[in-house]
């Protein structure tokens, strides 16, 4: 996957809609101190689902929305859209499968990911203009090397952090590159479901033994009722 374009509006210092195109080769962004270069990096983290405001140098999500300046009033919403080209030109489908069975990055030639936050505190995520969950964004980036926790954004000082990090932390990076993060996440979810099913089974077994107890009691009552019925009938005769 390749980043084609970033569209920023109302995010931090970007009052007006700003579109940054990433063409082939290297794109450099230059400008005086405080002009918003690092805010662009922050917007990358943010649109990929980063949850820590501190990571985007903000105290809260409200700090991410344009706060106004001498000339301009504050805005009520921040929006960032990242457009990726997937390099996929429509995969050949296995028999019986539909497009929906494929992960999004194989389904479309181009994917746009949007994140919005309003002053009310509401926030939204969209993939190709369709509302989605944060989980869908995470799944989209799993094993691609991209995403807020992956190695696709190398910040100042990060190289030395990787070199000096604990082996367990470095392992996360290697696992991401090896493409097994998705399976680990799915394993975790499956284990959680198995545990939930085990709990359900326990409950059902409790219910069954309770019903069995009632069944014995009802059977005894039914026998009595039948006997009573028979004696009534003979008296009637
Ligand atoms: P440097 O070269 O010093 O690293 P930079 O280009 O990386 O600078 P940034 O840190 O991206 O600069 O931008 C900082 C600017 O963004 C500050 O002037 C700050 O006032 C502005 N800014 C941050 N959040 C908001 C916001 N919510 N509303 C308006 N402006 C904001
Ligand atoms: Mg900076």
Tab-separated table of C-alpha atoms in Angstrom, residues 78-163:
chain	number	residue	atom	x	y	z
A	78	UNK	CA	-11.448	18.294	12.683
A	79	UNK	CA	-11.242	15.882	9.794
A	80	UNK	CA	-8.344	13.990	8.249
A	81	UNK	CA	-8.585	11.669	5.256
A	82	UNK	CA	-5.761	9.464	4.090
A	83	UNK	CA	-6.017	8.026	0.597
A	84	UNK	CA	-4.037	4.858	-0.090
A	85	UNK	CA	-3.456	3.057	-3.323
A	86	UNK	CA	-3.533	-0.632	-2.566
A	87	UNK	CA	-1.674	-1.961	-5.583
A	88	UNK	CA	-4.539	-4.403	-5.988
A	89	UNK	CA	-6.334	-4.457	-9.302
A	90	UNK	CA	-9.195	-6.640	-8.183
A	91	UNK	CA	-7.964	-10.007	-6.954
A	92	UNK	CA	-9.184	-13.149	-8.688
A	93	UNK	CA	-11.878	-14.531	-6.478
A	94	UNK	CA	-11.870	-18.122	-5.259
A	95	UNK	CA	-14.932	-20.047	-6.407
A	96	UNK	CA	-18.055	-19.176	-4.459
A	97	UNK	CA	-16.512	-16.103	-2.860
A	98	UNK	CA	-17.844	-12.597	-3.277
A	99	UNK	CA	-15.919	-9.344	-3.115
A	100	UNK	CA	-17.115	-8.878	0.454
A	101	UNK	CA	-15.139	-11.941	1.542
A	102	UNK	CA	-11.893	-10.187	0.688
A	103	UNK	CA	-10.122	-7.816	3.068
A	104	UNK	CA	-10.640	-4.177	2.004
A	105	UNK	CA	-7.062	-3.730	0.830
A	106	UNK	CA	-7.627	-6.438	-1.793
A	107	UNK	CA	-11.107	-5.290	-2.691
A	108	UNK	CA	-10.374	-1.781	-3.878
A	109	UNK	CA	-7.677	-0.068	-5.889
A	110	UNK	CA	-7.904	2.934	-3.643
A	111	UNK	CA	-8.928	3.181	-0.009
A	112	UNK	CA	-9.756	6.341	1.853
A	113	UNK	CA	-9.728	6.390	5.610
A	114	UNK	CA	-11.350	9.275	7.413
A	115	UNK	CA	-11.455	10.241	11.051
A	116	UNK	CA	-13.537	13.110	12.436
A	117	UNK	CA	-13.954	14.632	15.838
A	118	UNK	CA	-16.512	17.252	16.861
A	119	UNK	CA	-16.381	19.726	19.717
A	120	UNK	CA	-19.314	17.847	21.232
A	121	UNK	CA	-16.823	15.007	21.705
A	122	UNK	CA	-18.433	12.765	19.092
A	123	UNK	CA	-16.070	11.064	16.706
A	124	UNK	CA	-16.401	9.051	13.538
A	125	UNK	CA	-14.312	6.696	11.438
A	126	UNK	CA	-15.011	6.008	7.789
A	127	UNK	CA	-13.553	3.637	5.217
A	128	UNK	CA	-14.346	4.684	1.654
A	129	UNK	CA	-16.997	7.039	2.945
A	130	UNK	CA	-18.817	4.351	4.951
A	131	UNK	CA	-19.037	4.699	8.705
A	132	UNK	CA	-17.037	1.974	10.402
A	133	UNK	CA	-15.576	0.994	13.759
A	134	UNK	CA	-12.101	1.725	15.024
A	135	UNK	CA	-11.626	-2.058	14.942
A	136	UNK	CA	-12.111	-2.052	11.165
A	137	UNK	CA	-9.353	0.542	10.816
A	138	UNK	CA	-7.066	-1.545	13.007
A	139	UNK	CA	-7.783	-4.653	10.956
A	140	UNK	CA	-7.121	-2.794	7.750
A	141	UNK	CA	-3.611	-1.928	8.890
A	142	UNK	CA	-2.754	-5.178	10.618
A	143	UNK	CA	0.325	-6.777	9.076
A	144	UNK	CA	0.796	-3.974	6.575
A	145	UNK	CA	3.542	-2.347	8.624
A	146	UNK	CA	1.357	0.743	8.791
A	147	UNK	CA	-0.841	1.868	11.657
A	148	UNK	CA	-0.190	4.093	14.645
A	149	UNK	CA	1.931	1.499	16.472
A	150	UNK	CA	3.846	0.117	13.508
A	151	UNK	CA	7.176	1.005	11.998
A	152	UNK	CA	5.849	2.998	9.059
A	153	UNK	CA	6.328	6.253	10.941
A	154	UNK	CA	9.847	6.614	12.241
A	155	UNK	CA	9.927	9.630	14.503
A	156	UNK	CA	12.878	11.563	15.793
A	157	UNK	CA	14.814	9.402	18.220
A	158	UNK	CA	12.915	6.241	17.362
A	159	UNK	CA	15.817	4.404	15.759
A	160	UNK	CA	17.864	4.598	18.926
A	161	UNK	CA	14.749	3.599	20.873
A	162	UNK	CA	14.389	0.459	18.724
A	163	UNK	CA	18.052	-0.410	19.126
